[in-house]
Amino acid sequence: MSAMSNYLESGLIGHIFRGSAYSAPTTIYVGLVGTYSSGSLESGLFTHEVTGASYARVSGGPSASIWNAYTVSTEGTANTNALTFPSATNDWGYVSGVFIADGSGTSDNILLYGSLTTPKNVTNGDTFSFAAGDLDIFFK
């Protein structure tokens, strides 16, 4: 995952180049989208987020115990432990993308987003999870 939302880009550019304050989020959540739409996610729209059937975003820190430290060889970070979503109580359909937001609600801000290498069809009783090291975040 390497794409930044307009919200994050604007905040960082203002912080670096104009001296505007940008505070790191106090919480971050990992969420899933059914139909991956980079335009919607970049604009901060949760229109394609999975809904219902026990779906909920997963807390992602921020914490050094959840994300590996940046190294030159990895050029980013990855989850240190599995990030496991609640078991689906009905079909979620295909999950094709992921995002990181600064909260758990639709009025919060998308920070980063990306498509999954392989979309997964989540059906009733399935548990969607990113195994340790599978959610890579890097900037290029």
Coordinates of N, CA and C in Angstrom, one line a residue:
M1 N 0.9 -1.2 0.0 CA 0.0 0.0 0.0 C 0.9 1.2 0.0
S2 N 0.7 2.1 -1.0 CA 1.6 3.2 -1.0 C 0.9 4.5 -1.5
A3 N -0.4 4.5 -1.7 CA -1.1 5.7 -2.1 C -1.6 6.5 -0.9
M4 N -1.4 7.8 -1.0 CA -1.9 8.7 0.1 C -3.1 9.4 -0.4
S5 N -4.0 9.6 0.5 CA -5.3 10.3 0.3 C -4.9 11.8 0.1
N6 N -5.8 12.5 -0.5 CA -5.7 14.0 -0.7 C -5.5 14.7 0.7
Y7 N -6.3 14.1 1.7 CA -6.2 14.7 3.1 C -4.8 14.6 3.6
L8 N -4.1 13.4 3.5 CA -2.8 13.2 4.1 C -1.8 14.0 3.2
E9 N -1.9 14.0 1.9 CA -1.0 14.8 1.1 C -1.0 16.2 1.4
S10 N -2.2 16.8 1.5 CA -2.4 18.2 1.9 C -1.8 18.5 3.2
G11 N -2.0 17.7 4.2 CA -1.5 17.9 5.6 C 0.0 17.9 5.6
L12 N 0.6 16.9 4.9 CA 2.1 16.8 5.0 C 2.8 17.9 4.2
I13 N 2.2 18.2 3.0 CA 2.8 19.3 2.2 C 2.7 20.6 3.0
G14 N 1.6 20.9 3.6 CA 1.4 22.1 4.4 C 2.4 22.1 5.6
H15 N 2.6 21.0 6.2 CA 3.5 20.8 7.4 C 4.9 21.1 6.9
I16 N 5.3 20.4 5.9 CA 6.7 20.5 5.4 C 7.1 21.8 4.8
F17 N 6.2 22.3 3.9 CA 6.6 23.5 3.1 C 6.0 24.8 3.6
R18 N 4.9 24.8 4.3 CA 4.3 26.0 4.7 C 4.3 26.2 6.3
G19 N 4.9 25.2 7.0 CA 5.0 25.4 8.4 C 3.7 25.2 9.1
S20 N 2.7 24.7 8.4 CA 1.4 24.4 9.1 C 1.5 23.2 10.0
A21 N 0.8 23.2 11.1 CA 0.9 22.1 12.0 C 0.1 20.9 11.4
Y22 N 0.7 19.7 11.5 CA 0.0 18.5 11.2 C 0.4 17.5 12.3
S23 N -0.6 17.1 13.0 CA -0.5 16.2 14.1 C -0.7 14.7 13.6
A24 N 0.1 13.8 14.1 CA -0.1 12.4 13.8 C -1.4 12.0 14.4
P25 N -2.1 11.1 13.8 CA -3.3 10.6 14.3 C -3.1 9.8 15.6
T26 N -4.0 10.0 16.5 CA -3.9 9.3 17.8 C -4.4 7.8 17.7
T27 N -5.2 7.5 16.7 CA -5.7 6.2 16.4 C -5.6 6.0 14.9
I28 N -5.4 4.7 14.5 CA -5.5 4.4 13.1 C -6.3 3.1 13.0
Y29 N -7.0 2.9 12.0 CA -7.8 1.7 11.8 C -7.6 1.2 10.3
V30 N -7.6 -0.1 10.2 CA -7.5 -0.7 8.9 C -8.9 -1.1 8.4
G31 N -9.2 -0.8 7.2 CA -10.6 -1.1 6.7 C -10.5 -1.8 5.3
L32 N -11.6 -2.3 4.9 CA -11.6 -3.1 3.7 C -12.6 -2.5 2.7
V33 N -12.3 -2.6 1.4 CA -13.3 -2.1 0.4 C -13.6 -3.3 -0.5
G34 N -14.9 -3.3 -1.0 CA -15.3 -4.3 -1.9 C -14.8 -4.0 -3.3
T35 N -15.4 -3.0 -3.9 CA -15.0 -2.5 -5.2 C -13.9 -1.5 -5.0
Y36 N -12.7 -1.8 -5.5 CA -11.6 -0.9 -5.3 C -11.7 0.3 -6.3
S37 N -11.7 1.5 -5.7 CA -11.8 2.7 -6.5 C -10.8 3.7 -6.0
S38 N -9.6 3.8 -6.6 CA -8.6 4.7 -6.1 C -9.1 6.1 -6.0
G39 N -9.9 6.5 -7.0 CA -10.4 7.9 -7.0 C -11.3 8.2 -5.8
S40 N -12.1 7.3 -5.4 CA -13.0 7.5 -4.2 C -12.1 7.5 -2.9
L41 N -11.2 6.6 -2.8 CA -10.4 6.5 -1.6 C -9.4 7.7 -1.5
E42 N -8.9 8.1 -2.6 CA -8.0 9.3 -2.6 C -8.7 10.5 -2.2
S43 N -10.0 10.6 -2.6 CA -10.8 11.7 -2.2 C -11.4 11.6 -0.8
G44 N -11.1 10.5 -0.1 CA -11.6 10.3 1.2 C -13.0 9.7 1.4
L45 N -13.5 9.1 0.3 CA -14.9 8.6 0.4 C -14.9 7.1 0.8
F46 N -15.7 6.8 1.7 CA -15.9 5.4 2.2 C -17.0 4.7 1.4
T47 N -17.3 5.1 0.2 CA -18.5 4.6 -0.5 C -18.4 3.1 -0.8
H48 N -17.2 2.5 -0.9 CA -17.1 1.1 -1.3 C -16.6 0.3 -0.1
E49 N -16.6 0.8 1.1 CA -16.2 0.0 2.3 C -17.2 -1.1 2.5
V50 N -16.7 -2.2 2.9 CA -17.5 -3.4 3.3 C -18.4 -2.9 4.4
T51 N -19.7 -3.4 4.4 CA -20.6 -3.0 5.5 C -21.4 -4.2 5.9
G52 N -21.9 -4.1 7.2 CA -22.8 -5.1 7.7 C -22.2 -6.5 7.9
A53 N -23.0 -7.4 8.4 CA -22.6 -8.8 8.6 C -21.3 -8.9 9.5
S54 N -21.3 -8.1 10.6 CA -20.3 -8.1 11.6 C -19.0 -7.5 11.1
Y55 N -19.0 -6.8 10.0 CA -17.7 -6.1 9.5 C -17.4 -5.0 10.5
A56 N -16.2 -4.8 10.8 CA -15.7 -3.6 11.6 C -14.2 -3.4 11.2
R57 N -13.8 -2.2 11.2 CA -12.4 -1.9 11.0 C -11.6 -2.4 12.2
V58 N -10.3 -2.7 11.9 CA -9.4 -3.3 12.9 C -8.5 -2.2 13.4
S59 N -8.3 -2.1 14.7 CA -7.4 -1.1 15.3 C -6.0 -1.4 14.8
G60 N -5.3 -0.3 14.4 CA -3.9 -0.5 13.9 C -3.0 0.4 14.6
G61 N -3.2 0.8 15.9 CA -2.3 1.6 16.6 C -2.6 3.1 16.6
P62 N -1.6 3.9 16.4 CA -0.2 3.6 16.1 C 0.5 3.0 17.3
S63 N 1.4 2.1 16.9 CA 2.2 1.4 18.0 C 3.4 0.7 17.3
A64 N 4.5 0.8 18.0 CA 5.7 0.1 17.5 C 5.5 -1.4 17.7
S65 N 4.5 -1.9 18.5 CA 4.3 -3.3 18.6 C 3.4 -3.8 17.5
I66 N 2.8 -2.9 16.7 CA 1.9 -3.4 15.6 C 2.6 -3.2 14.3
W67 N 3.5 -2.3 14.1 CA 4.2 -2.0 12.9 C 5.7 -2.1 13.0
N68 N 6.4 -2.8 12.1 CA 7.8 -2.9 12.1 C 8.5 -1.5 11.9
A69 N 9.7 -1.4 12.4 CA 10.4 -0.1 12.1 C 10.9 0.0 10.7
Y70 N 11.0 1.2 10.2 CA 11.5 1.4 8.8 C 12.9 1.0 8.7
T71 N 13.2 0.3 7.6 CA 14.6 0.0 7.3 C 14.9 0.3 5.9
V72 N 16.1 0.5 5.5 CA 16.5 0.8 4.1 C 16.2 -0.4 3.2
S73 N 16.4 -1.6 3.8 CA 16.1 -2.7 2.9 C 14.6 -2.9 2.6
T74 N 13.7 -2.6 3.6 CA 12.3 -2.8 3.3 C 11.6 -1.5 2.8
E75 N 12.3 -0.4 3.0 CA 11.7 0.9 2.6 C 10.3 1.2 3.0
G76 N 10.0 0.7 4.2 CA 8.6 0.9 4.7 C 8.4 0.2 6.0
T77 N 7.1 -0.2 6.2 CA 6.8 -0.9 7.4 C 5.8 -2.0 7.0
A78 N 5.6 -2.9 7.9 CA 4.6 -4.0 7.8 C 4.0 -4.4 9.1
N79 N 2.8 -5.0 9.1 CA 2.3 -5.4 10.4 C 3.1 -6.5 11.1
T80 N 3.3 -6.4 12.4 CA 4.2 -7.4 13.0 C 3.4 -8.6 13.5
N81 N 2.1 -8.5 13.6 CA 1.2 -9.6 14.0 C 0.0 -9.6 13.1
A82 N -0.8 -10.7 13.1 CA -2.0 -10.7 12.2 C -2.9 -9.6 12.6
L83 N -3.5 -9.1 11.5 CA -4.6 -8.1 11.7 C -5.9 -8.8 11.3
T84 N -6.7 -9.2 12.2 CA -7.8 -10.1 12.0 C -9.2 -9.4 12.1
F85 N -10.0 -9.4 11.1 CA -11.3 -8.8 11.2 C -12.3 -9.8 11.8
P86 N -13.4 -9.3 12.3 CA -14.5 -10.2 12.8 C -15.0 -11.2 11.7
S87 N -15.4 -12.3 12.2 CA -15.9 -13.3 11.2 C -17.2 -12.8 10.6
A88 N -17.3 -13.0 9.3 CA -18.5 -12.6 8.5 C -19.7 -13.4 9.0
T89 N -20.8 -12.7 9.3 CA -22.0 -13.4 9.6 C -23.0 -13.5 8.4
N90 N -22.5 -13.0 7.3 CA -23.2 -13.1 6.0 C -22.1 -12.8 5.0
D91 N -22.4 -13.0 3.7 CA -21.4 -12.8 2.7 C -21.0 -11.3 2.6
W92 N -19.7 -11.0 2.6 CA -19.2 -9.7 2.3 C -19.0 -9.4 0.9
G93 N -18.9 -10.5 0.1 CA -18.5 -10.4 -1.3 C -17.0 -10.3 -1.5
Y94 N -16.6 -9.9 -2.6 CA -15.2 -9.7 -2.9 C -14.6 -8.5 -2.2
V95 N -13.5 -8.7 -1.5 CA -12.7 -7.6 -0.9 C -11.5 -7.4 -1.9
S96 N -11.4 -6.2 -2.4 CA -10.3 -5.9 -3.4 C -9.4 -4.8 -3.0
G97 N -9.6 -4.2 -1.8 CA -8.7 -3.1 -1.4 C -8.7 -2.9 0.1
V98 N -7.8 -2.1 0.5 CA -7.6 -1.8 1.9 C -7.3 -0.4 2.1
F99 N -7.6 0.2 3.3 CA -7.3 1.6 3.6 C -6.9 1.7 5.0
I100 N -6.2 2.8 5.4 CA -6.0 3.1 6.7 C -6.6 4.5 7.0
A101 N -7.4 4.6 8.1 CA -8.1 5.8 8.4 C -7.7 6.2 9.8
D102 N -8.0 7.5 10.1 CA -7.6 8.0 11.5 C -8.8 7.8 12.5
G103 N -9.8 7.0 12.1 CA -10.9 6.7 13.0 C -11.7 5.5 12.5
S104 N -12.7 5.2 13.2 CA -13.5 4.0 12.8 C -14.9 4.4 12.2
G105 N -15.1 5.7 11.9 CA -16.4 6.1 11.4 C -16.2 6.7 10.0
T106 N -17.4 6.9 9.4 CA -17.3 7.5 8.0 C -17.1 9.0 8.0
S107 N -17.1 9.6 9.1 CA -16.7 11.1 9.2 C -15.2 11.3 9.4
D108 N -14.5 10.2 9.6 CA -13.0 10.2 9.8 C -12.3 10.3 8.4
N109 N -11.0 10.3 8.5 CA -10.2 10.6 7.3 C -9.4 9.4 6.8
I110 N -9.5 9.1 5.5 CA -8.6 8.1 4.9 C -7.2 8.6 4.8
L111 N -6.2 7.9 5.2 CA -4.9 8.3 5.1 C -4.1 7.7 4.0
L112 N -4.2 6.4 3.9 CA -3.5 5.6 2.9 C -4.4 4.5 2.3
Y113 N -4.2 4.1 1.1 CA -5.0 3.0 0.5 C -4.3 2.3 -0.5
G114 N -4.7 1.1 -0.9 CA -4.2 0.3 -1.9 C -5.0 -0.9 -2.3
S115 N -4.8 -1.5 -3.4 CA -5.5 -2.7 -3.8 C -4.8 -3.9 -3.3
L116 N -5.6 -5.0 -3.2 CA -5.0 -6.3 -2.8 C -4.4 -6.9 -4.0
T117 N -3.4 -7.6 -3.8 CA -2.8 -8.4 -4.9 C -3.8 -9.4 -5.5
T118 N -4.5 -10.0 -4.7 CA -5.5 -11.0 -5.1 C -6.8 -10.7 -4.3
P119 N -7.9 -10.3 -5.0 CA -9.1 -10.1 -4.3 C -9.6 -11.4 -3.6
K120 N -10.3 -11.3 -2.5 CA -10.8 -12.5 -1.8 C -12.3 -12.4 -1.6
N121 N -12.9 -13.5 -1.9 CA -14.4 -13.6 -1.7 C -14.6 -14.0 -0.3
V122 N -15.2 -13.1 0.5 CA -15.5 -13.4 1.9 C -16.9 -13.8 2.0
T123 N -17.1 -15.0 2.4 CA -18.5 -15.6 2.6 C -18.8 -15.8 4.1
N124 N -20.1 -16.1 4.3 CA -20.6 -16.3 5.7 C -19.7 -17.3 6.4
G125 N -19.2 -16.9 7.6 CA -18.3 -17.7 8.4 C -16.8 -17.5 8.2
D126 N -16.4 -16.8 7.1 CA -15.0 -16.5 6.8 C -14.5 -15.5 7.8
T127 N -13.2 -15.6 8.0 CA -12.5 -14.5 8.8 C -11.4 -14.0 7.9
F128 N -11.5 -12.7 7.6 CA -10.5 -12.1 6.7 C -9.3 -11.6 7.7
S129 N -8.1 -11.9 7.2 CA -7.0 -11.5 8.0 C -5.8 -11.2 7.2
F130 N -5.0 -10.2 7.6 CA -3.6 -10.0 7.1 C -2.7 -10.7 8.0
A131 N -2.0 -11.7 7.5 CA -1.0 -12.4 8.3 C 0.2 -11.5 8.6
A132 N 0.9 -11.8 9.7 CA 2.0 -10.9 10.0 C 2.9 -10.7 8.8
G133 N 3.3 -9.4 8.6 CA 4.1 -9.1 7.4 C 3.4 -8.9 6.1
D134 N 2.1 -9.2 6.0 CA 1.4 -9.1 4.7 C 0.9 -7.8 4.4
L135 N 0.7 -6.9 5.3 CA 0.2 -5.5 5.0 C 1.4 -4.6 5.0
D136 N 2.0 -4.4 3.8 CA 3.2 -3.6 3.6 C 2.8 -2.2 3.3
I137 N 3.5 -1.3 3.9 CA 3.2 0.2 3.6 C 4.6 0.8 3.3
F138 N 4.6 1.4 2.2 CA 5.9 2.0 1.7 C 5.5 3.2 0.8
F139 N 6.5 4.2 0.7 CA 6.3 5.3 -0.2 C 7.4 5.2 -1.2
K140 N 7.1 5.4 -2.4 CA 8.1 5.4 -3.5 C 7.9 6.7 -4.3

